Amino acid sequence: GAGVSQTPSNKVTEKGKYVELRCDPISGHTALYWYRQSLGQGPEFLIYFQGTGAADDSGLPNDRFFAVRPEGSVSTLKIQRTERGDSAVYLCASSPGTSGRPRNEQFFGPGTRLTVL
Amino acid sequence: ILNVEQSPQSLHVQEGDSTNFTCSFPSSNFYALHWYRWETAKSPEALFVMTLNGDEKKKGRISATLNTKEGYSYLYIKGSQPEDSATYLCAFGTGGFKTIFGAGTRLFVKA
């Protein structure tokens, strides 16, 4: 079956612009995660959705970052007033676990590489 | 602050060599330990999820062990092949929703 997909694969934008990054999880997966990976580091947790609701958004770095999952499937990560420090690979993962407990393996998308000039 | 450490940061081996890497994590509030393989230009791929102290998992030439009391896991690759070249990530689950990743070990296998 289809895996997790993310669009766009690459996004170049200018400082101060608004960007949206999209994640299509595996059909039927109720849990969805966003991570940010900067050069030389591991994926950094941003936000977790269980269904439509954000169960934990404590990883979002500041109020310029926001994510939605209105119908419990596709999710969009939104970044306002982008800064050069936002440049990173943004990874999305989904998991079938209904409890959201991280025993379940997470299935990752290929990521969106965001470059802020 | 929960911290997951992986060592070494990178490793260069010859084809046929066996190798191992370490993941260190907090020994309290343990829930699960994940290993992922991340090849360049691809998605991270799950290798193992381990939940019990003493767990050992094996998939082909790759195996992993878990010690939750002392807070470490080892990943072993027997007879490394060039296609094993990738970044190997471990991730620690606390029972909450967060999964804390280490920075990874980057493996280069030379033919």
JSON list of C-alpha atoms in Angstrom, two decimals:
[
{"chain": "A", "resi": 1, "resn": "GLY", "atom": "CA", "xyz": [0.00, 0.00, 0.00]},
{"chain": "A", "resi": 2, "resn": "ALA", "atom": "CA", "xyz": [0.95, 3.65, -0.25]},
{"chain": "A", "resi": 3, "resn": "GLY", "atom": "CA", "xyz": [3.32, 4.98, 2.35]},
{"chain": "A", "resi": 4, "resn": "VAL", "atom": "CA", "xyz": [3.45, 8.41, 3.96]},
{"chain": "A", "resi": 5, "resn": "SER", "atom": "CA", "xyz": [3.84, 11.14, 1.40]},
{"chain": "A", "resi": 6, "resn": "GLN", "atom": "CA", "xyz": [4.95, 14.72, 1.88]},
{"chain": "A", "resi": 7, "resn": "THR", "atom": "CA", "xyz": [4.73, 17.67, -0.43]},
{"chain": "A", "resi": 8, "resn": "PRO", "atom": "CA", "xyz": [6.61, 19.57, -1.60]},
{"chain": "A", "resi": 9, "resn": "SER", "atom": "CA", "xyz": [9.85, 17.62, -1.47]},
{"chain": "A", "resi": 10, "resn": "ASN", "atom": "CA", "xyz": [11.79, 20.86, -1.57]},
{"chain": "A", "resi": 11, "resn": "LYS", "atom": "CA", "xyz": [10.72, 24.38, -0.73]},
{"chain": "A", "resi": 12, "resn": "VAL", "atom": "CA", "xyz": [12.86, 27.49, -1.11]},
{"chain": "A", "resi": 13, "resn": "THR", "atom": "CA", "xyz": [11.42, 30.67, 0.30]},
{"chain": "A", "resi": 14, "resn": "GLU", "atom": "CA", "xyz": [12.52, 34.10, 1.37]},
{"chain": "A", "resi": 15, "resn": "LYS", "atom": "CA", "xyz": [12.80, 35.31, 4.92]},
{"chain": "A", "resi": 16, "resn": "GLY", "atom": "CA", "xyz": [9.49, 36.62, 6.17]},
{"chain": "A", "resi": 17, "resn": "LYS", "atom": "CA", "xyz": [7.30, 34.54, 3.86]},
{"chain": "A", "resi": 18, "resn": "TYR", "atom": "CA", "xyz": [4.61, 32.05, 4.86]},
{"chain": "A", "resi": 19, "resn": "VAL", "atom": "CA", "xyz": [4.92, 28.35, 3.96]},
{"chain": "A", "resi": 20, "resn": "GLU", "atom": "CA", "xyz": [2.72, 25.29, 4.22]},
{"chain": "A", "resi": 21, "resn": "LEU", "atom": "CA", "xyz": [4.04, 21.75, 4.28]},
{"chain": "A", "resi": 22, "resn": "ARG", "atom": "CA", "xyz": [1.67, 18.87, 3.66]},
{"chain": "A", "resi": 23, "resn": "CYS", "atom": "CA", "xyz": [1.66, 15.31, 4.99]},
{"chain": "A", "resi": 24, "resn": "ASP", "atom": "CA", "xyz": [-0.52, 12.45, 3.75]},
{"chain": "A", "resi": 25, "resn": "PRO", "atom": "CA", "xyz": [-0.30, 9.63, 6.29]},
{"chain": "A", "resi": 26, "resn": "ILE", "atom": "CA", "xyz": [-0.95, 5.95, 5.67]},
{"chain": "A", "resi": 27, "resn": "SER", "atom": "CA", "xyz": [-4.68, 5.37, 5.36]},
{"chain": "A", "resi": 28, "resn": "GLY", "atom": "CA", "xyz": [-6.20, 4.36, 8.68]},
{"chain": "A", "resi": 29, "resn": "HIS", "atom": "CA", "xyz": [-3.32, 5.58, 10.83]},
{"chain": "A", "resi": 30, "resn": "THR", "atom": "CA", "xyz": [-4.74, 7.65, 13.64]},
{"chain": "A", "resi": 31, "resn": "ALA", "atom": "CA", "xyz": [-1.47, 8.98, 15.02]},
{"chain": "A", "resi": 32, "resn": "LEU", "atom": "CA", "xyz": [0.54, 11.60, 13.13]},
{"chain": "A", "resi": 33, "resn": "TYR", "atom": "CA", "xyz": [3.82, 13.24, 14.12]},
{"chain": "A", "resi": 34, "resn": "TRP", "atom": "CA", "xyz": [5.82, 16.16, 12.79]},
{"chain": "A", "resi": 35, "resn": "TYR", "atom": "CA", "xyz": [9.56, 16.36, 13.32]},
{"chain": "A", "resi": 36, "resn": "ARG", "atom": "CA", "xyz": [12.26, 18.80, 12.28]},
{"chain": "A", "resi": 37, "resn": "GLN", "atom": "CA", "xyz": [15.75, 17.61, 11.46]},
{"chain": "A", "resi": 38, "resn": "SER", "atom": "CA", "xyz": [18.60, 20.07, 11.33]},
{"chain": "A", "resi": 39, "resn": "LEU", "atom": "CA", "xyz": [22.01, 19.21, 9.94]},
{"chain": "A", "resi": 40, "resn": "GLY", "atom": "CA", "xyz": [23.95, 16.85, 12.19]},
{"chain": "A", "resi": 41, "resn": "GLN", "atom": "CA", "xyz": [21.06, 16.25, 14.56]},
{"chain": "A", "resi": 42, "resn": "GLY", "atom": "CA", "xyz": [18.36, 13.68, 14.99]},
{"chain": "A", "resi": 43, "resn": "PRO", "atom": "CA", "xyz": [14.70, 14.37, 14.27]},
{"chain": "A", "resi": 44, "resn": "GLU", "atom": "CA", "xyz": [13.30, 16.82, 16.83]},
{"chain": "A", "resi": 45, "resn": "PHE", "atom": "CA", "xyz": [9.69, 16.32, 17.92]},
{"chain": "A", "resi": 46, "resn": "LEU", "atom": "CA", "xyz": [7.35, 19.17, 17.01]},
{"chain": "A", "resi": 47, "resn": "ILE", "atom": "CA", "xyz": [3.76, 18.01, 17.41]},
{"chain": "A", "resi": 48, "resn": "TYR", "atom": "CA", "xyz": [1.64, 14.89, 17.71]},
{"chain": "A", "resi": 49, "resn": "PHE", "atom": "CA", "xyz": [-1.95, 14.40, 16.54]},
{"chain": "A", "resi": 50, "resn": "GLN", "atom": "CA", "xyz": [-4.32, 11.69, 17.66]},
{"chain": "A", "resi": 51, "resn": "GLY", "atom": "CA", "xyz": [-7.15, 11.91, 15.17]},
{"chain": "A", "resi": 52, "resn": "THR", "atom": "CA", "xyz": [-8.02, 15.54, 14.56]},
{"chain": "A", "resi": 53, "resn": "GLY", "atom": "CA", "xyz": [-6.67, 16.93, 17.79]},
{"chain": "A", "resi": 54, "resn": "ALA", "atom": "CA", "xyz": [-3.15, 17.96, 18.69]},
{"chain": "A", "resi": 55, "resn": "ALA", "atom": "CA", "xyz": [-2.43, 15.80, 21.72]},
{"chain": "A", "resi": 56, "resn": "ASP", "atom": "CA", "xyz": [0.98, 17.37, 22.31]},
{"chain": "A", "resi": 57, "resn": "ASP", "atom": "CA", "xyz": [2.29, 20.50, 20.61]},
{"chain": "A", "resi": 58, "resn": "SER", "atom": "CA", "xyz": [5.01, 21.21, 23.13]},
{"chain": "A", "resi": 59, "resn": "GLY", "atom": "CA", "xyz": [7.74, 20.78, 20.53]},
{"chain": "A", "resi": 60, "resn": "LEU", "atom": "CA", "xyz": [6.62, 23.68, 18.36]},
{"chain": "A", "resi": 61, "resn": "PRO", "atom": "CA", "xyz": [9.43, 26.22, 18.76]},
{"chain": "A", "resi": 62, "resn": "ASN", "atom": "CA", "xyz": [7.29, 29.36, 18.85]},
{"chain": "A", "resi": 63, "resn": "ASP", "atom": "CA", "xyz": [3.94, 30.79, 17.78]},
{"chain": "A", "resi": 64, "resn": "ARG", "atom": "CA", "xyz": [5.06, 31.15, 14.15]},
{"chain": "A", "resi": 65, "resn": "PHE", "atom": "CA", "xyz": [4.58, 27.40, 13.83]},
{"chain": "A", "resi": 66, "resn": "PHE", "atom": "CA", "xyz": [1.13, 25.87, 13.66]},
{"chain": "A", "resi": 67, "resn": "ALA", "atom": "CA", "xyz": [-0.24, 22.53, 12.43]},
{"chain": "A", "resi": 68, "resn": "VAL", "atom": "CA", "xyz": [-3.70, 21.26, 11.62]},
{"chain": "A", "resi": 69, "resn": "ARG", "atom": "CA", "xyz": [-5.32, 17.95, 10.82]},
{"chain": "A", "resi": 70, "resn": "PRO", "atom": "CA", "xyz": [-8.96, 18.90, 10.27]},
{"chain": "A", "resi": 71, "resn": "GLU", "atom": "CA", "xyz": [-10.33, 15.55, 9.10]},
{"chain": "A", "resi": 72, "resn": "GLY", "atom": "CA", "xyz": [-7.98, 13.24, 10.93]},
{"chain": "A", "resi": 73, "resn": "SER", "atom": "CA", "xyz": [-5.94, 12.29, 7.90]},
{"chain": "A", "resi": 74, "resn": "VAL", "atom": "CA", "xyz": [-3.95, 14.90, 5.95]},
{"chain": "A", "resi": 75, "resn": "SER", "atom": "CA", "xyz": [-1.99, 17.34, 8.07]},
{"chain": "A", "resi": 76, "resn": "THR", "atom": "CA", "xyz": [-0.50, 20.73, 7.21]},
{"chain": "A", "resi": 77, "resn": "LEU", "atom": "CA", "xyz": [2.39, 22.35, 9.05]},
{"chain": "A", "resi": 78, "resn": "LYS", "atom": "CA", "xyz": [2.26, 26.11, 8.69]},
{"chain": "A", "resi": 79, "resn": "ILE", "atom": "CA", "xyz": [5.15, 28.47, 9.30]},
{"chain": "A", "resi": 80, "resn": "GLN", "atom": "CA", "xyz": [4.59, 32.22, 9.37]},
{"chain": "A", "resi": 81, "resn": "ARG", "atom": "CA", "xyz": [7.26, 34.89, 8.92]},
{"chain": "A", "resi": 82, "resn": "THR", "atom": "CA", "xyz": [9.92, 32.33, 8.11]},
{"chain": "A", "resi": 83, "resn": "GLU", "atom": "CA", "xyz": [13.43, 32.87, 9.41]},
{"chain": "A", "resi": 84, "resn": "ARG", "atom": "CA", "xyz": [16.73, 31.49, 8.16]},
{"chain": "A", "resi": 85, "resn": "GLY", "atom": "CA", "xyz": [16.92, 29.32, 11.26]},
{"chain": "A", "resi": 86, "resn": "ASP", "atom": "CA", "xyz": [13.78, 27.49, 10.15]},
{"chain": "A", "resi": 87, "resn": "SER", "atom": "CA", "xyz": [15.77, 25.85, 7.35]},
{"chain": "A", "resi": 88, "resn": "ALA", "atom": "CA", "xyz": [15.67, 22.10, 7.97]},
{"chain": "A", "resi": 89, "resn": "VAL", "atom": "CA", "xyz": [14.14, 18.85, 6.79]},
{"chain": "A", "resi": 90, "resn": "TYR", "atom": "CA", "xyz": [10.58, 18.54, 8.10]},
{"chain": "A", "resi": 91, "resn": "LEU", "atom": "CA", "xyz": [9.55, 14.92, 8.56]},
{"chain": "A", "resi": 92, "resn": "CYS", "atom": "CA", "xyz": [6.09, 13.54, 9.03]},
{"chain": "A", "resi": 93, "resn": "ALA", "atom": "CA", "xyz": [5.35, 10.10, 10.44]},
{"chain": "A", "resi": 94, "resn": "SER", "atom": "CA", "xyz": [2.19, 8.14, 11.07]},
{"chain": "A", "resi": 95, "resn": "SER", "atom": "CA", "xyz": [1.40, 5.23, 13.31]},
{"chain": "A", "resi": 96, "resn": "PRO", "atom": "CA", "xyz": [-1.60, 2.96, 13.66]},
{"chain": "A", "resi": 97, "resn": "GLY", "atom": "CA", "xyz": [-1.66, 3.15, 17.47]},
{"chain": "A", "resi": 98, "resn": "THR", "atom": "CA", "xyz": [-4.95, 4.37, 18.85]},
{"chain": "A", "resi": 99, "resn": "SER", "atom": "CA", "xyz": [-3.44, 5.13, 22.22]},
{"chain": "A", "resi": 100, "resn": "GLY", "atom": "CA", "xyz": [-0.60, 7.09, 20.72]},
{"chain": "A", "resi": 101, "resn": "ARG", "atom": "CA", "xyz": [1.84, 5.35, 22.99]},
{"chain": "A", "resi": 102, "resn": "PRO", "atom": "CA", "xyz": [5.16, 5.20, 21.19]},
{"chain": "A", "resi": 103, "resn": "ARG", "atom": "CA", "xyz": [5.54, 1.44, 21.28]},
{"chain": "A", "resi": 104, "resn": "ASN", "atom": "CA", "xyz": [4.22, 1.42, 17.75]},
{"chain": "A", "resi": 105, "resn": "GLU", "atom": "CA", "xyz": [6.73, 1.94, 15.05]},
{"chain": "A", "resi": 106, "resn": "GLN", "atom": "CA", "xyz": [6.33, 5.12, 13.12]},
{"chain": "A", "resi": 107, "resn": "PHE", "atom": "CA", "xyz": [6.20, 5.17, 9.35]},
{"chain": "A", "resi": 108, "resn": "PHE", "atom": "CA", "xyz": [8.03, 8.16, 7.97]},
{"chain": "A", "resi": 109, "resn": "GLY", "atom": "CA", "xyz": [7.57, 10.19, 4.85]},
{"chain": "A", "resi": 110, "resn": "PRO", "atom": "CA", "xyz": [10.54, 11.31, 2.76]},
{"chain": "A", "resi": 111, "resn": "GLY", "atom": "CA", "xyz": [10.52, 14.78, 4.29]},
{"chain": "A", "resi": 112, "resn": "THR", "atom": "CA", "xyz": [10.30, 18.32, 2.96]},
{"chain": "A", "resi": 113, "resn": "ARG", "atom": "CA", "xyz": [13.58, 20.19, 2.74]},
{"chain": "A", "resi": 114, "resn": "LEU", "atom": "CA", "xyz": [12.85, 23.82, 3.59]},
{"chain": "A", "resi": 115, "resn": "THR", "atom": "CA", "xyz": [15.42, 26.47, 2.74]},
{"chain": "A", "resi": 116, "resn": "VAL", "atom": "CA", "xyz": [14.84, 30.03, 3.90]},
{"chain": "A", "resi": 117, "resn": "LEU", "atom": "CA", "xyz": [17.03, 32.53, 2.11]},
{"chain": "B", "resi": 1, "resn": "ILE", "atom": "CA", "xyz": [15.76, 17.19, 29.93]},
{"chain": "B", "resi": 2, "resn": "LEU", "atom": "CA", "xyz": [15.61, 13.78, 28.25]},
{"chain": "B", "resi": 3, "resn": "ASN", "atom": "CA", "xyz": [18.68, 13.09, 26.17]},
{"chain": "B", "resi": 4, "resn": "VAL", "atom": "CA", "xyz": [19.50, 10.24, 23.83]},
{"chain": "B", "resi": 5, "resn": "GLU", "atom": "CA", "xyz": [23.14, 9.80, 22.91]},
{"chain": "B", "resi": 6, "resn": "GLN", "atom": "CA", "xyz": [24.49, 7.71, 20.07]},
{"chain": "B", "resi": 7, "resn": "SER", "atom": "CA", "xyz": [28.06, 6.69, 19.44]},
{"chain": "B", "resi": 8, "resn": "PRO", "atom": "CA", "xyz": [30.07, 6.76, 17.39]},
{"chain": "B", "resi": 9, "resn": "GLN", "atom": "CA", "xyz": [28.89, 9.73, 15.35]},
{"chain": "B", "resi": 10, "resn": "SER", "atom": "CA", "xyz": [30.21, 8.08, 12.18]},
{"chain": "B", "resi": 11, "resn": "LEU", "atom": "CA", "xyz": [31.91, 4.86, 11.27]},
{"chain": "B", "resi": 12, "resn": "HIS", "atom": "CA", "xyz": [33.83, 3.72, 8.20]},
{"chain": "B", "resi": 13, "resn": "VAL", "atom": "CA", "xyz": [34.20, -0.03, 7.71]},
{"chain": "B", "resi": 14, "resn": "GLN", "atom": "CA", "xyz": [35.21, -2.42, 4.96]},
{"chain": "B", "resi": 15, "resn": "GLU", "atom": "CA", "xyz": [32.76, -4.79, 3.33]},
{"chain": "B", "resi": 16, "resn": "GLY", "atom": "CA", "xyz": [32.56, -7.96, 5.42]},
{"chain": "B", "resi": 17, "resn": "ASP", "atom": "CA", "xyz": [33.44, -6.26, 8.71]},
{"chain": "B", "resi": 18, "resn": "SER", "atom": "CA", "xyz": [31.08, -6.64, 11.64]},
{"chain": "B", "resi": 19, "resn": "THR", "atom": "CA", "xyz": [30.25, -3.51, 13.55]},
{"chain": "B", "resi": 20, "resn": "ASN", "atom": "CA", "xyz": [28.18, -2.21, 16.41]},
{"chain": "B", "resi": 21, "resn": "PHE", "atom": "CA", "xyz": [26.89, 1.10, 17.70]},
{"chain": "B", "resi": 22, "resn": "THR", "atom": "CA", "xyz": [25.53, 2.29, 21.02]},
{"chain": "B", "resi": 23, "resn": "CYS", "atom": "CA", "xyz": [22.44, 4.18, 22.04]},
{"chain": "B", "resi": 24, "resn": "SER", "atom": "CA", "xyz": [22.27, 5.59, 25.59]},
{"chain": "B", "resi": 25, "resn": "PHE", "atom": "CA", "xyz": [19.01, 6.80, 27.05]},
{"chain": "B", "resi": 26, "resn": "PRO", "atom": "CA", "xyz": [17.51, 7.70, 30.44]},
{"chain": "B", "resi": 27, "resn": "SER", "atom": "CA", "xyz": [16.94, 4.58, 32.53]},
{"chain": "B", "resi": 28, "resn": "SER", "atom": "CA", "xyz": [13.87, 6.05, 34.24]},
{"chain": "B", "resi": 29, "resn": "ASN", "atom": "CA", "xyz": [10.40, 6.26, 32.69]},
{"chain": "B", "resi": 30, "resn": "PHE", "atom": "CA", "xyz": [11.36, 3.82, 29.98]},
{"chain": "B", "resi": 31, "resn": "TYR", "atom": "CA", "xyz": [8.59, 2.74, 27.62]},
{"chain": "B", "resi": 32, "resn": "ALA", "atom": "CA", "xyz": [10.13, 1.67, 24.33]},
{"chain": "B", "resi": 33, "resn": "LEU", "atom": "CA", "xyz": [13.32, 1.92, 22.32]},
{"chain": "B", "resi": 34, "resn": "HIS", "atom": "CA", "xyz": [13.22, 2.14, 18.55]},
{"chain": "B", "resi": 35, "resn": "TRP", "atom": "CA", "xyz": [15.93, 1.69, 15.95]},
{"chain": "B", "resi": 36, "resn": "TYR", "atom": "CA", "xyz": [15.55, 3.19, 12.48]},
{"chain": "B", "resi": 37, "resn": "ARG", "atom": "CA", "xyz": [17.69, 3.10, 9.36]},
{"chain": "B", "resi": 38, "resn": "TRP", "atom": "CA", "xyz": [17.77, 6.23, 7.23]},
{"chain": "B", "resi": 39, "resn": "GLU", "atom": "CA", "xyz": [19.31, 5.98, 3.80]},
{"chain": "B", "resi": 40, "resn": "THR", "atom": "CA", "xyz": [20.11, 9.13, 1.88]},
{"chain": "B", "resi": 41, "resn": "ALA", "atom": "CA", "xyz": [17.14, 10.47, -0.11]},
{"chain": "B", "resi": 42, "resn": "LYS", "atom": "CA", "xyz": [14.79, 7.93, 1.46]},
{"chain": "B", "resi": 43, "resn": "SER", "atom": "CA", "xyz": [12.43, 7.83, 4.45]},
{"chain": "B", "resi": 44, "resn": "PRO", "atom": "CA", "xyz": [13.61, 6.52, 7.82]},
{"chain": "B", "resi": 45, "resn": "GLU", "atom": "CA", "xyz": [12.71, 2.85, 8.02]},
{"chain": "B", "resi": 46, "resn": "ALA", "atom": "CA", "xyz": [11.87, 1.07, 11.26]},
{"chain": "B", "resi": 47, "resn": "LEU", "atom": "CA", "xyz": [14.21, -1.77, 12.19]},
{"chain": "B", "resi": 48, "resn": "PHE", "atom": "CA", "xyz": [13.19, -2.74, 15.72]},
{"chain": "B", "resi": 49, "resn": "VAL", "atom": "CA", "xyz": [10.97, -1.76, 18.61]},
{"chain": "B", "resi": 50, "resn": "MET", "atom": "CA", "xyz": [12.09, -3.11, 21.97]},
{"chain": "B", "resi": 51, "resn": "THR", "atom": "CA", "xyz": [10.18, -2.81, 25.20]},
{"chain": "B", "resi": 52, "resn": "LEU", "atom": "CA", "xyz": [11.52, -5.29, 27.74]},
{"chain": "B", "resi": 53, "resn": "ASN", "atom": "CA", "xyz": [14.84, -5.35, 29.55]},
{"chain": "B", "resi": 54, "resn": "GLY", "atom": "CA", "xyz": [16.98, -8.04, 27.97]},
{"chain": "B", "resi": 55, "resn": "ASP", "atom": "CA", "xyz": [15.10, -7.93, 24.65]},
{"chain": "B", "resi": 56, "resn": "GLU", "atom": "CA", "xyz": [17.07, -9.12, 21.68]},
{"chain": "B", "resi": 57, "resn": "LYS", "atom": "CA", "xyz": [15.80, -8.61, 18.15]},
{"chain": "B", "resi": 58, "resn": "LYS", "atom": "CA", "xyz": [17.21, -9.86, 14.86]},
{"chain": "B", "resi": 59, "resn": "LYS", "atom": "CA", "xyz": [16.49, -9.10, 11.24]},
{"chain": "B", "resi": 60, "resn": "GLY", "atom": "CA", "xyz": [18.84, -10.77, 8.80]},
{"chain": "B", "resi": 61, "resn": "ARG", "atom": "CA", "xyz": [22.38, -9.63, 9.56]},
{"chain": "B", "resi": 62, "resn": "ILE", "atom": "CA", "xyz": [21.22, -6.90, 11.92]},
{"chain": "B", "resi": 63, "resn": "SER", "atom": "CA", "xyz": [20.45, -7.46, 15.58]},
{"chain": "B", "resi": 64, "resn": "ALA", "atom": "CA", "xyz": [19.86, -5.32, 18.65]},
{"chain": "B", "resi": 65, "resn": "THR", "atom": "CA", "xyz": [19.93, -5.74, 22.42]},
{"chain": "B", "resi": 66, "resn": "LEU", "atom": "CA", "xyz": [18.35, -3.70, 25.17]},
{"chain": "B", "resi": 67, "resn": "ASN", "atom": "CA", "xyz": [19.34, -2.96, 28.77]},
{"chain": "B", "resi": 68, "resn": "THR", "atom": "CA", "xyz": [16.73, -0.70, 30.34]},
{"chain": "B", "resi": 69, "resn": "LYS", "atom": "CA", "xyz": [18.26, -0.79, 33.82]},
{"chain": "B", "resi": 70, "resn": "GLU", "atom": "CA", "xyz": [21.48, 0.81, 32.71]},
{"chain": "B", "resi": 71, "resn": "GLY", "atom": "CA", "xyz": [19.95, 2.70, 29.81]},
{"chain": "B", "resi": 72, "resn": "TYR", "atom": "CA", "xyz": [21.64, 1.42, 26.69]},
{"chain": "B", "resi": 73, "resn": "SER", "atom": "CA", "xyz": [20.98, -0.51, 23.50]},
{"chain": "B", "resi": 74, "resn": "TYR", "atom": "CA", "xyz": [23.44, -1.96, 21.01]},
{"chain": "B", "resi": 75, "resn": "LEU", "atom": "CA", "xyz": [22.86, -2.42, 17.30]},
{"chain": "B", "resi": 76, "resn": "TYR", "atom": "CA", "xyz": [25.04, -5.03, 15.58]},
{"chain": "B", "resi": 77, "resn": "ILE", "atom": "CA", "xyz": [25.62, -5.55, 11.88]},
{"chain": "B", "resi": 78, "resn": "LYS", "atom": "CA", "xyz": [27.33, -8.79, 10.90]},
{"chain": "B", "resi": 79, "resn": "GLY", "atom": "CA", "xyz": [29.29, -8.90, 7.65]},
{"chain": "B", "resi": 80, "resn": "SER", "atom": "CA", "xyz": [28.59, -5.30, 6.58]},
{"chain": "B", "resi": 81, "resn": "GLN", "atom": "CA", "xyz": [27.64, -4.72, 2.96]},
{"chain": "B", "resi": 82, "resn": "PRO", "atom": "CA", "xyz": [27.76, -1.46, 0.97]},
{"chain": "B", "resi": 83, "resn": "GLU", "atom": "CA", "xyz": [23.96, -1.36, 1.01]},
{"chain": "B", "resi": 84, "resn": "ASP", "atom": "CA", "xyz": [24.11, -1.11, 4.80]},
{"chain": "B", "resi": 85, "resn": "SER", "atom": "CA", "xyz": [25.52, 2.40, 4.41]},
{"chain": "B", "resi": 86, "resn": "ALA", "atom": "CA", "xyz": [23.00, 4.67, 6.11]},
{"chain": "B", "resi": 87, "resn": "THR", "atom": "CA", "xyz": [22.35, 6.67, 9.26]},
{"chain": "B", "resi": 88, "resn": "TYR", "atom": "CA", "xyz": [21.11, 4.52, 12.12]},
{"chain": "B", "resi": 89, "resn": "LEU", "atom": "CA", "xyz": [18.84, 6.36, 14.53]},
{"chain": "B", "resi": 90, "resn": "CYS", "atom": "CA", "xyz": [17.65, 5.25, 17.92]},
{"chain": "B", "resi": 91, "resn": "ALA", "atom": "CA", "xyz": [14.59, 6.78, 19.55]},
{"chain": "B", "resi": 92, "resn": "PHE", "atom": "CA", "xyz": [13.39, 6.64, 23.14]},
{"chain": "B", "resi": 93, "resn": "GLY", "atom": "CA", "xyz": [9.72, 6.55, 24.04]},
{"chain": "B", "resi": 94, "resn": "THR", "atom": "CA", "xyz": [8.67, 7.62, 27.52]},
{"chain": "B", "resi": 95, "resn": "GLY", "atom": "CA", "xyz": [5.09, 6.46, 27.48]},
{"chain": "B", "resi": 96, "resn": "GLY", "atom": "CA", "xyz": [3.92, 9.93, 26.62]},
{"chain": "B", "resi": 97, "resn": "PHE", "atom": "CA", "xyz": [3.53, 11.01, 23.05]},
{"chain": "B", "resi": 98, "resn": "LYS", "atom": "CA", "xyz": [7.02, 12.23, 22.44]},
{"chain": "B", "resi": 99, "resn": "THR", "atom": "CA", "xyz": [9.72, 10.13, 20.87]},
{"chain": "B", "resi": 100, "resn": "ILE", "atom": "CA", "xyz": [13.20, 11.49, 21.53]},
{"chain": "B", "resi": 101, "resn": "PHE", "atom": "CA", "xyz": [15.71, 10.73, 18.80]},
{"chain": "B", "resi": 102, "resn": "GLY", "atom": "CA", "xyz": [19.45, 10.53, 19.02]},
{"chain": "B", "resi": 103, "resn": "ALA", "atom": "CA", "xyz": [21.62, 12.28, 16.44]},
{"chain": "B", "resi": 104, "resn": "GLY", "atom": "CA", "xyz": [22.36, 8.98, 14.71]},
{"chain": "B", "resi": 105, "resn": "THR", "atom": "CA", "xyz": [25.39, 6.97, 13.72]},
{"chain": "B", "resi": 106, "resn": "ARG", "atom": "CA", "xyz": [26.38, 7.40, 10.11]},
{"chain": "B", "resi": 107, "resn": "LEU", "atom": "CA", "xyz": [27.78, 4.15, 8.68]},
{"chain": "B", "resi": 108, "resn": "PHE", "atom": "CA", "xyz": [29.88, 4.02, 5.53]},
{"chain": "B", "resi": 109, "resn": "VAL", "atom": "CA", "xyz": [30.68, 0.55, 4.16]},
{"chain": "B", "resi": 110, "resn": "LYS", "atom": "CA", "xyz": [33.38, 0.47, 1.53]},
{"chain": "B", "resi": 111, "resn": "ALA", "atom": "CA", "xyz": [33.36, -2.31, -1.07]}
]
